Amino acid sequence: MDYKEYLSLLPGPVSVPRRVMNAMLKPIIGHRSREFKELYTRLQEGLKYLFKTRNFIAILSASGTAAVEFAIANTISNGDKVLLIDTGFFSGTRASKTIEAYGGIPIHLKAPLGYAPTYDDVMKALDNHRDLKAILVVYSETSTGVLVKDLKDICIEANNRGLITIVDAVSAAGGVELMVDDWCIDLCASASQKCLAAPPGISFVSISEKIVEEVYRCKPRSLYLSLREYLEYSSSSEVPFTPSIPLFYALSEALDMLVEEGLENRIARHRIISKAFYNGLEVLGFKPLPRLEYRSPTIVAVEPPENISVDKVVSMLRDRYGILVARGMGELRDRIIRIGCMGMISSMEVFYTLQSIENTLIEFGCKIEPGSSVLEASKTLAGSLCI
Amino acid sequence: MDYKEYLSLLPGPVSVPRRVMNAMLKPIIGHRSREFKELYTRLQEGLKYLFKTRNFIAILSASGTAAVEFAIANTISNGDKVLLIDTGFFSGTRASKTIEAYGGIPIHLKAPLGYAPTYDDVMKALDNHRDLKAILVVYSETSTGVLVKDLKDICIEANNRGLITIVDAVSAAGGVELMVDDWCIDLCASASQKCLAAPPGISFVSISEKIVEEVYRCKPRSLYLSLREYLEYSSSSEVPFTPSIPLFYALSEALDMLVEEGLENRIARHRIISKAFYNGLEVLGFKPLPRLEYRSPTIVAVEPPENISVDKVVSMLRDRYGILVARGMGELRDRIIRIGCMGMISSMEVFYTLQSIENTLIEFGCKIEPGSSVLEASKTLAGSLCI
């Protein structure tokens, strides 16, 4: 059971720096101790920096899905209508299932594949559905690499209209601009194993004052995901249930690294690195799934050249070059390849991956100009300060 | 933020062997990979061994509270009555809150402090409440150290009467006899950071065939805690949501250690070590909270001698001797001291802790026969093969 150390370019979990991994070895402490309170306080500060918020942040020992469910569980009740900006599996199927579990009614607003609904599309939907309780947006859709580029204006206007705004920023926070307070996001969820490059197992939700005030009015429908419990324990810098201590340490270290790099620098790095990936891959005949202005900088999603199967590329990258990338989900399973462009990603990973894909295509008999994708990536990266 | 390495005799999380901690450093792998499937399969085998069951086990990236909630979320609906064997905070307040979150009606069956309801008490309650849907028992109550000694007969008879049997074995599994299949336990929950001595953050629930068959009949009220999702993904040896990989590795290592020691040996070790603790502490004037036959071997709960405050003992053990023990919860906060007697606990911890308590009491002016508690513990341990 001693597995190979792959380069994980999965759409999460991504490779974790040694420094963050080692942080897990710090002593096991009690979660009602002064040491834990200090750790908790540091995490709150780091996450507020990540989200650009002054809001309270609930820190869950659970995956990103639980964080999104937390947002829904504490706001959506029987019969509440929620507008879903549906751009793939997480914003479609999964968000829908979760809303239904709490008795809510999801209303899907879809755009053609590779696009996201725009501000105007959403406003039209808001006009058509006057009885909405909330709007749920997956900012960066992990299953398609589509970014809801108008998130800011959508949330501000939805908030103006009195709606609760829920944003799933699981594969966005730390990789693309996100300003929870300025953009009027009531509940914003993310997780440890994406742009923060920490191990999976922790997720977090920022919660606006408006939601905090409302939560005592309705009956909790879960204990583990009850905002009330998190608020109550937070007053003494604690979490209500036994936290996964080693993962808290790792997240704290990962947040230190974020502060050291600077959030803006990290966002710029994700932008330029994903651009280098897309440009290099296009030279090799891969077709980007998301249209240019709808591309999330954190998930590169491409269709392989004709006659080259997704399966072949994914297996070859894994078995020969030790690189983990993912196939599509659901209907897109055999159609696209997804490359997680998150965390400590740099030009090193871009060049190594493109060279490996070039070699793979050559082996499969494709006519490739040797070095062409690497050259293209290099041109893209020329002059950039954050690679 | 480099904390002291305490000896954690908390009622969880307990100290974790270096070997288990180091297992967390294994490579981050994808949760849809063949490596993960292998890891998942090993965990299933290890946990089936722990629970003495052939049932499916849902493995959650979440705390023990979530595992108990999982059991409730998939079985209890609006108006369902659940008999609670109430012996403290977890079986009283917390179980009650969780049942109510799902619309259930908790009916508390209490015994005097230090006792648990017996088989006869429970049967009387079952006779009085003919419309129960389920019975929920916290086998070893972490807040009081009380063991429901008649668990076996209670569950078998409750099952005979058509009730769903839910057992919270969070601080019991691995430390006291527990036979999920033979005792007819439909849902049995436990967690990583107690008798298995793994880091906190993973919990698990074994689910009987009867429950699996029923689950498709009712609408899920959670996604993260939906048994359907866990069953569906289990068919390909996966979990539905991104798992906390490092903690999965650690749990696997901890289960290897359990198999190496042998479950029966570990249970015998917990029994003799807790007895040594109780006997040594009684010599020093501590009063056991649970009556003799109701003592859980995993949580030692005692009242300090007159004029010695809980606070003083807890602080002195932590600050001078580096030993973490816990105070009581709720009403018992200033009345009892709780010593977690779980995991890799041995005579070493007993002697060191008793000596430290002796010294503490002497410092506080108590008249103590030097060495008396250590001698008593030594007598208790004499001849034992598992210390």
Short mmCIF file of N, CA and C in Angstrom, two decimals, chain A residues 1-6 8 10 12-16 18 21-22 24-32 34-36 38-39 42 61-63 65-66 69 89 94 97-98 100-103 193 199-201 219-225 229 232-233 240-247 249 252 318-319 324, chain B residues 1-6 8 10 12-16 18 21-22 24-32 34-36 38-39 42 61-63 65-66 69 89 94 97-98 100-103 193 199-201 219-225 229 232-233 240-247 249 252 318-319 324:
data_model
loop_
_atom_site.label_atom_id
_atom_site.label_comp_id
_atom_site.label_asym_id
_atom_site.label_seq_id
_atom_site.Cartn_x
_atom_site.Cartn_y
_atom_site.Cartn_z
N MET A 1 0.83 -1.22 0.00
CA MET A 1 0.00 0.00 0.00
C MET A 1 0.86 1.26 0.00
N ASP A 2 2.05 1.17 -0.61
CA ASP A 2 2.83 2.41 -0.72
C ASP A 2 2.75 2.90 -2.14
N TYR A 3 1.89 3.88 -2.33
CA TYR A 3 1.57 4.30 -3.67
C TYR A 3 2.59 5.28 -4.22
N LYS A 4 2.62 5.32 -5.53
CA LYS A 4 3.47 6.25 -6.27
C LYS A 4 3.03 7.68 -5.97
N GLU A 5 4.02 8.56 -5.92
CA GLU A 5 3.70 9.97 -5.71
C GLU A 5 3.43 10.60 -7.08
N TYR A 6 2.18 10.61 -7.47
CA TYR A 6 1.79 11.20 -8.76
C TYR A 6 1.86 12.73 -8.68
N SER A 8 -0.53 15.37 -9.08
CA SER A 8 -1.99 15.43 -9.21
C SER A 8 -2.45 16.72 -9.86
N LEU A 10 -5.49 16.61 -10.92
CA LEU A 10 -6.93 16.32 -10.86
C LEU A 10 -7.65 17.63 -10.55
N GLY A 12 -9.01 18.31 -8.17
CA GLY A 12 -9.04 18.12 -6.72
C GLY A 12 -9.27 16.67 -6.38
N PRO A 13 -8.56 16.14 -5.37
CA PRO A 13 -7.51 16.83 -4.61
C PRO A 13 -6.25 17.06 -5.45
N VAL A 14 -5.62 18.22 -5.24
CA VAL A 14 -4.40 18.53 -5.98
C VAL A 14 -3.18 18.19 -5.12
N SER A 15 -2.02 18.19 -5.75
CA SER A 15 -0.78 17.92 -5.01
C SER A 15 -0.61 18.93 -3.88
N VAL A 16 -0.10 18.44 -2.77
CA VAL A 16 0.04 19.26 -1.56
C VAL A 16 1.55 19.45 -1.28
N ARG A 18 5.08 19.68 0.50
CA ARG A 18 5.62 18.90 1.62
C ARG A 18 5.42 19.65 2.95
N MET A 21 1.94 19.09 4.09
CA MET A 21 1.77 17.70 4.54
C MET A 21 2.39 17.52 5.93
N ASN A 22 3.60 18.02 6.09
CA ASN A 22 4.29 17.82 7.37
C ASN A 22 3.57 18.48 8.54
N MET A 24 0.68 18.24 9.28
CA MET A 24 -0.28 17.29 9.87
C MET A 24 0.33 16.52 11.04
N LEU A 25 1.65 16.49 11.11
CA LEU A 25 2.30 15.69 12.17
C LEU A 25 2.40 16.43 13.50
N LYS A 26 1.96 17.67 13.55
CA LYS A 26 1.98 18.39 14.83
C LYS A 26 1.13 17.63 15.86
N PRO A 27 1.36 17.93 17.14
CA PRO A 27 0.68 17.14 18.19
C PRO A 27 -0.85 17.17 18.11
N ILE A 28 -1.42 16.04 18.43
CA ILE A 28 -2.87 15.96 18.62
C ILE A 28 -3.20 16.79 19.88
N ILE A 29 -4.09 17.76 19.72
CA ILE A 29 -4.49 18.58 20.87
C ILE A 29 -5.99 18.42 21.11
N GLY A 30 -6.42 18.79 22.29
CA GLY A 30 -7.85 18.74 22.58
C GLY A 30 -8.55 19.89 21.88
N HIS A 31 -9.79 19.67 21.46
CA HIS A 31 -10.48 20.74 20.73
C HIS A 31 -11.18 21.72 21.67
N ARG A 32 -10.98 21.55 22.97
CA ARG A 32 -11.49 22.56 23.91
C ARG A 32 -10.30 23.24 24.61
N ARG A 34 -6.71 25.76 24.86
CA ARG A 34 -6.29 27.10 24.40
C ARG A 34 -5.52 26.99 23.08
N GLU A 35 -4.78 25.88 22.88
CA GLU A 35 -4.05 25.71 21.63
C GLU A 35 -5.04 25.64 20.46
N PHE A 36 -6.11 24.91 20.65
CA PHE A 36 -7.09 24.82 19.56
C PHE A 36 -7.71 26.18 19.28
N GLU A 38 -6.41 29.01 19.53
CA GLU A 38 -5.44 29.80 18.78
C GLU A 38 -5.43 29.37 17.31
N LEU A 39 -5.44 28.07 17.11
CA LEU A 39 -5.47 27.52 15.75
C LEU A 39 -6.74 27.97 15.02
N ARG A 42 -6.56 31.60 13.99
CA ARG A 42 -5.71 31.78 12.80
C ARG A 42 -6.44 31.36 11.53
N SER A 61 -15.48 19.87 9.41
CA SER A 61 -14.67 18.68 9.13
C SER A 61 -15.51 17.80 8.21
N ALA A 62 -15.42 18.10 6.92
CA ALA A 62 -16.24 17.44 5.91
C ALA A 62 -15.84 18.00 4.54
N SER A 63 -16.34 17.39 3.48
CA SER A 63 -15.96 17.82 2.13
C SER A 63 -16.70 19.07 1.67
N THR A 65 -18.89 19.37 -0.63
CA THR A 65 -20.32 19.09 -0.81
C THR A 65 -21.08 19.38 0.48
N ALA A 66 -20.47 19.03 1.61
CA ALA A 66 -21.12 19.30 2.90
C ALA A 66 -21.21 20.80 3.14
N GLU A 69 -24.07 22.00 1.17
CA GLU A 69 -25.28 21.54 1.86
C GLU A 69 -25.54 22.38 3.12
N PHE A 89 -22.45 19.41 -13.73
CA PHE A 89 -22.87 18.44 -12.72
C PHE A 89 -23.10 19.04 -11.33
N ARG A 94 -26.12 17.90 -8.65
CA ARG A 94 -25.82 17.81 -7.23
C ARG A 94 -26.50 18.91 -6.41
N LYS A 97 -30.23 18.03 -6.15
CA LYS A 97 -30.49 16.96 -5.18
C LYS A 97 -30.48 17.50 -3.76
N THR A 98 -29.50 18.36 -3.49
CA THR A 98 -29.35 18.87 -2.13
C THR A 98 -30.52 19.77 -1.77
N GLU A 100 -33.50 19.67 -3.02
CA GLU A 100 -34.68 18.81 -2.86
C GLU A 100 -34.69 18.06 -1.52
N ALA A 101 -33.50 17.68 -1.06
CA ALA A 101 -33.43 16.99 0.24
C ALA A 101 -33.99 17.86 1.35
N TYR A 102 -33.93 19.18 1.18
CA TYR A 102 -34.45 20.10 2.21
C TYR A 102 -35.82 20.67 1.84
N GLY A 103 -36.45 20.05 0.87
CA GLY A 103 -37.80 20.44 0.50
C GLY A 103 -37.88 21.62 -0.44
N GLN A 193 -8.92 21.28 -0.56
CA GLN A 193 -8.08 20.50 -1.48
C GLN A 193 -8.00 21.06 -2.89
N PRO A 199 -4.64 19.15 2.10
CA PRO A 199 -5.29 17.85 1.92
C PRO A 199 -6.81 17.98 2.00
N PRO A 200 -7.53 17.07 1.38
CA PRO A 200 -8.99 17.13 1.43
C PRO A 200 -9.52 16.76 2.81
N GLY A 201 -10.71 17.28 3.14
CA GLY A 201 -11.36 16.89 4.39
C GLY A 201 -11.86 18.06 5.22
N LYS A 219 -36.30 26.12 12.44
CA LYS A 219 -35.91 24.88 13.13
C LYS A 219 -34.76 24.22 12.36
N PRO A 220 -33.68 23.82 13.04
CA PRO A 220 -32.59 23.16 12.32
C PRO A 220 -33.04 21.80 11.76
N ARG A 221 -32.58 21.47 10.58
CA ARG A 221 -32.93 20.17 9.99
C ARG A 221 -31.73 19.23 9.95
N SER A 222 -30.67 19.61 10.64
CA SER A 222 -29.48 18.77 10.77
C SER A 222 -28.79 19.24 12.04
N LEU A 223 -28.00 18.39 12.67
CA LEU A 223 -27.20 18.87 13.79
C LEU A 223 -25.79 19.16 13.30
N TYR A 224 -25.22 18.22 12.56
CA TYR A 224 -23.83 18.40 12.10
C TYR A 224 -23.69 19.62 11.21
N LEU A 225 -24.76 19.99 10.51
CA LEU A 225 -24.71 21.13 9.61
C LEU A 225 -25.56 22.30 10.13
N GLU A 229 -25.28 25.81 15.91
CA GLU A 229 -24.25 25.14 16.71
C GLU A 229 -22.88 25.77 16.47
N GLU A 232 -22.72 29.20 18.10
CA GLU A 232 -22.66 29.11 19.56
C GLU A 232 -21.24 28.79 20.03
N TYR A 233 -20.63 27.79 19.41
CA TYR A 233 -19.28 27.39 19.82
C TYR A 233 -18.23 28.41 19.38
N PRO A 240 -18.25 22.95 17.09
CA PRO A 240 -19.12 22.16 17.96
C PRO A 240 -18.75 20.68 18.05
N PHE A 241 -18.19 20.13 16.95
CA PHE A 241 -17.95 18.68 16.94
C PHE A 241 -16.46 18.41 16.75
N THR A 242 -16.01 17.24 17.21
CA THR A 242 -14.57 16.93 17.17
C THR A 242 -14.00 17.23 15.78
N PRO A 243 -13.07 18.18 15.69
CA PRO A 243 -12.52 18.54 14.38
C PRO A 243 -11.38 17.60 13.97
N SER A 244 -11.12 17.55 12.67
CA SER A 244 -10.02 16.72 12.18
C SER A 244 -8.72 17.52 12.35
N ILE A 245 -8.19 17.48 13.54
CA ILE A 245 -7.04 18.30 13.96
C ILE A 245 -5.89 18.33 12.92
N PRO A 246 -5.41 17.18 12.45
CA PRO A 246 -4.27 17.26 11.52
C PRO A 246 -4.60 18.07 10.26
N LEU A 247 -5.83 17.97 9.80
CA LEU A 247 -6.21 18.72 8.60
C LEU A 247 -6.35 20.21 8.92
N TYR A 249 -4.40 21.78 11.05
CA TYR A 249 -3.00 22.24 11.01
C TYR A 249 -2.56 22.48 9.55
N SER A 252 -4.04 25.51 8.04
CA SER A 252 -3.43 26.70 8.58
C SER A 252 -2.10 27.00 7.86
N ARG A 318 -1.08 8.95 -16.80
CA ARG A 318 -0.93 8.38 -15.47
C ARG A 318 0.19 7.33 -15.44
N ASP A 319 0.08 6.36 -16.35
CA ASP A 319 0.96 5.19 -16.23
C ASP A 319 2.38 5.47 -16.71
N LEU A 324 -1.73 12.81 -12.99
CA LEU A 324 -3.16 12.52 -12.86
C LEU A 324 -3.98 13.66 -13.44
N MET B 1 3.29 28.43 16.86
CA MET B 1 2.25 27.42 16.74
C MET B 1 2.82 26.00 16.80
N ASP B 2 3.95 25.83 17.52
CA ASP B 2 4.45 24.47 17.67
C ASP B 2 4.14 24.00 19.08
N TYR B 3 3.06 23.24 19.18
CA TYR B 3 2.56 22.90 20.48
C TYR B 3 3.30 21.73 21.09
N LYS B 4 3.24 21.70 22.41
CA LYS B 4 3.80 20.62 23.19
C LYS B 4 3.11 19.31 22.85
N GLU B 5 3.88 18.26 22.86
CA GLU B 5 3.29 16.94 22.62
C GLU B 5 2.79 16.39 23.95
N TYR B 6 1.53 16.64 24.24
CA TYR B 6 0.94 16.15 25.48
C TYR B 6 0.68 14.65 25.39
N SER B 8 -2.24 12.58 25.57
CA SER B 8 -3.68 12.82 25.58
C SER B 8 -4.45 11.66 26.18
N LEU B 10 -7.46 12.43 26.99
CA LEU B 10 -8.80 13.00 26.82
C LEU B 10 -9.76 11.88 26.45
N GLY B 12 -11.05 11.45 23.95
CA GLY B 12 -10.93 11.64 22.51
C GLY B 12 -10.81 13.10 22.17
N PRO B 13 -9.93 13.48 21.23
CA PRO B 13 -8.99 12.58 20.55
C PRO B 13 -7.88 12.10 21.47
N VAL B 14 -7.49 10.83 21.31
CA VAL B 14 -6.43 10.26 22.14
C VAL B 14 -5.10 10.34 21.38
N SER B 15 -4.02 10.09 22.11
CA SER B 15 -2.69 10.09 21.49
C SER B 15 -2.65 9.07 20.36
N VAL B 16 -1.95 9.43 19.28
CA VAL B 16 -1.89 8.58 18.09
C VAL B 16 -0.45 8.09 17.93
N ARG B 18 3.10 7.11 16.46
CA ARG B 18 3.88 7.74 15.38
C ARG B 18 3.63 7.05 14.04
N MET B 21 0.45 8.32 12.62
CA MET B 21 0.61 9.71 12.17
C MET B 21 1.36 9.74 10.83
N ASN B 22 2.45 9.01 10.76
CA ASN B 22 3.27 9.04 9.55
C ASN B 22 2.53 8.53 8.32
N MET B 24 -0.18 9.36 7.35
CA MET B 24 -0.87 10.49 6.69
C MET B 24 -0.03 11.11 5.58
N LEU B 25 1.28 10.87 5.62
CA LEU B 25 2.16 11.50 4.63
C LEU B 25 2.20 10.75 3.30
N LYS B 26 1.51 9.63 3.21
CA LYS B 26 1.48 8.91 1.93
C LYS B 26 0.90 9.81 0.84
N PRO B 27 1.18 9.47 -0.42
CA PRO B 27 0.77 10.36 -1.51
C PRO B 27 -0.73 10.67 -1.55
N ILE B 28 -1.04 11.90 -1.92
CA ILE B 28 -2.42 12.27 -2.22
C ILE B 28 -2.82 11.52 -3.50
N ILE B 29 -3.89 10.76 -3.42
CA ILE B 29 -4.36 10.02 -4.61
C ILE B 29 -5.77 10.48 -4.97
N GLY B 30 -6.18 10.21 -6.19
CA GLY B 30 -7.54 10.55 -6.59
C GLY B 30 -8.52 9.58 -5.97
N HIS B 31 -9.72 10.06 -5.65
CA HIS B 31 -10.67 9.17 -4.98
C HIS B 31 -11.48 8.34 -5.97
N ARG B 32 -11.15 8.46 -7.26
CA ARG B 32 -11.77 7.56 -8.24
C ARG B 32 -10.70 6.64 -8.84
N ARG B 34 -7.70 3.44 -8.82
CA ARG B 34 -7.61 2.04 -8.34
C ARG B 34 -6.94 2.00 -6.97
N GLU B 35 -6.00 2.93 -6.71
CA GLU B 35 -5.36 2.97 -5.39
C GLU B 35 -6.40 3.25 -4.31
N PHE B 36 -7.30 4.18 -4.59
CA PHE B 36 -8.32 4.48 -3.58
C PHE B 36 -9.23 3.28 -3.34
N GLU B 38 -8.52 0.22 -3.53
CA GLU B 38 -7.80 -0.74 -2.70
C GLU B 38 -7.83 -0.29 -1.23
N LEU B 39 -7.58 0.99 -1.01
CA LEU B 39 -7.60 1.54 0.35
C LEU B 39 -8.99 1.38 0.96
N ARG B 42 -9.67 -2.21 1.97
CA ARG B 42 -8.97 -2.55 3.22
C ARG B 42 -9.70 -1.98 4.43
N SER B 61 -16.26 11.17 5.91
CA SER B 61 -15.25 12.16 6.26
C SER B 61 -15.95 13.19 7.13
N ALA B 62 -16.03 12.90 8.40
CA ALA B 62 -16.78 13.73 9.35
C ALA B 62 -16.62 13.11 10.74
N SER B 63 -17.08 13.82 11.77
CA SER B 63 -16.89 13.33 13.13
C SER B 63 -17.91 12.27 13.53
N THR B 65 -20.29 12.47 15.64
CA THR B 65 -21.64 13.03 15.71
C THR B 65 -22.35 12.89 14.36
N ALA B 66 -21.59 13.11 13.28
CA ALA B 66 -22.17 12.96 11.94
C ALA B 66 -22.56 11.51 11.68
N GLU B 69 -25.74 10.95 13.41
CA GLU B 69 -26.77 11.66 12.63
C GLU B 69 -27.10 10.89 11.35
N PHE B 89 -24.81 13.25 28.42
CA PHE B 89 -24.94 14.29 27.39
C PHE B 89 -25.18 13.74 25.98
N ARG B 94 -27.66 15.48 23.07
CA ARG B 94 -27.23 15.48 21.67
C ARG B 94 -28.06 14.56 20.80
N LYS B 97 -31.50 16.20 20.25
CA LYS B 97 -31.46 17.28 19.26
C LYS B 97 -31.44 16.73 17.84
N THR B 98 -30.65 15.69 17.65
CA THR B 98 -30.50 15.14 16.30
C THR B 98 -31.81 14.51 15.84
N GLU B 100 -34.78 15.25 16.84
CA GLU B 100 -35.74 16.33 16.60
C GLU B 100 -35.48 17.05 15.29
N ALA B 101 -34.21 17.17 14.90
CA ALA B 101 -33.88 17.82 13.62
C ALA B 101 -34.53 17.08 12.46
N TYR B 102 -34.76 15.77 12.63
CA TYR B 102 -35.38 14.97 11.56
C TYR B 102 -36.86 14.72 11.82
N GLY B 103 -37.41 15.46 12.75
CA GLY B 103 -38.85 15.36 12.99
C GLY B 103 -39.25 14.23 13.91
N GLN B 193 -10.97 8.50 16.35
CA GLN B 193 -10.06 9.09 17.35
C GLN B 193 -10.22 8.53 18.76
N PRO B 199 -6.13 9.65 14.08
CA PRO B 199 -6.50 11.06 14.21
C PRO B 199 -8.01 11.26 14.00
N PRO B 200 -8.58 12.31 14.59
CA PRO B 200 -10.01 12.56 14.41
C PRO B 200 -10.33 13.01 12.99
N GLY B 201 -11.58 12.76 12.56
CA GLY B 201 -12.02 13.25 11.25
C GLY B 201 -12.69 12.21 10.40
N LYS B 219 -37.60 9.39 1.14
CA LYS B 219 -36.91 10.51 0.49
C LYS B 219 -35.73 10.94 1.37
N PRO B 220 -34.54 11.09 0.78
CA PRO B 220 -33.40 11.51 1.60
C PRO B 220 -33.59 12.93 2.12
N ARG B 221 -33.16 13.18 3.34
CA ARG B 221 -33.27 14.53 3.90
C ARG B 221 -31.91 15.20 4.06
N SER B 222 -30.91 14.59 3.45
CA SER B 222 -29.57 15.16 3.43
C SER B 222 -28.89 14.54 2.22
N LEU B 223 -27.89 15.21 1.66
CA LEU B 223 -27.12 14.57 0.60
C LEU B 223 -25.85 13.98 1.21
N TYR B 224 -25.14 14.79 2.01
CA TYR B 224 -23.87 14.33 2.56
C TYR B 224 -24.06 13.11 3.44
N LEU B 225 -25.24 13.00 4.06
CA LEU B 225 -25.51 11.87 4.95
C LEU B 225 -26.54 10.90 4.36
N GLU B 229 -26.53 7.36 -1.42
CA GLU B 229 -25.32 7.79 -2.13
C GLU B 229 -24.14 6.88 -1.78
N GLU B 232 -24.57 3.49 -3.44
CA GLU B 232 -24.38 3.56 -4.87
C GLU B 232 -22.89 3.57 -5.23
N TYR B 233 -22.13 4.42 -4.55
CA TYR B 233 -20.71 4.53 -4.85
C TYR B 233 -19.93 3.32 -4.34
N PRO B 240 -18.99 8.67 -2.01
CA PRO B 240 -19.60 9.63 -2.93
C PRO B 240 -18.91 10.99 -2.98
N PHE B 241 -18.35 11.42 -1.85
CA PHE B 241 -17.81 12.78 -1.78
C PHE B 241 -16.31 12.73 -1.48
N THR B 242 -15.60 13.77 -1.89
CA THR B 242 -14.14 13.78 -1.73
C THR B 242 -13.75 13.38 -0.30
N PRO B 243 -13.05 12.27 -0.16
CA PRO B 243 -12.70 11.81 1.19
C PRO B 243 -11.43 12.49 1.71
N SER B 244 -11.27 12.50 3.02
CA SER B 244 -10.06 13.07 3.62
C SER B 244 -8.95 12.03 3.55
N ILE B 245 -8.33 11.94 2.40
CA ILE B 245 -7.35 10.89 2.07
C ILE B 245 -6.32 10.63 3.20
N PRO B 246 -5.65 11.66 3.72
CA PRO B 246 -4.63 11.36 4.74
C PRO B 246 -5.22 10.64 5.96
N LEU B 247 -6.43 11.01 6.31
CA LEU B 247 -7.06 10.36 7.46
C LEU B 247 -7.48 8.93 7.13
N TYR B 249 -5.74 6.96 5.14
CA TYR B 249 -4.47 6.22 5.30
C TYR B 249 -4.21 5.90 6.77
N SER B 252 -6.41 3.27 8.15
CA SER B 252 -6.02 1.96 7.65
C SER B 252 -4.85 1.41 8.46
N ARG B 318 -2.03 19.00 33.28
CA ARG B 318 -1.66 19.53 31.96
C ARG B 318 -0.36 20.32 32.05
N ASP B 319 -0.31 21.29 32.96
CA ASP B 319 0.79 22.24 32.93
C ASP B 319 2.08 21.67 33.52
N LEU B 324 -3.18 15.35 29.40
CA LEU B 324 -4.50 15.93 29.17
C LEU B 324 -5.58 15.00 29.68
#
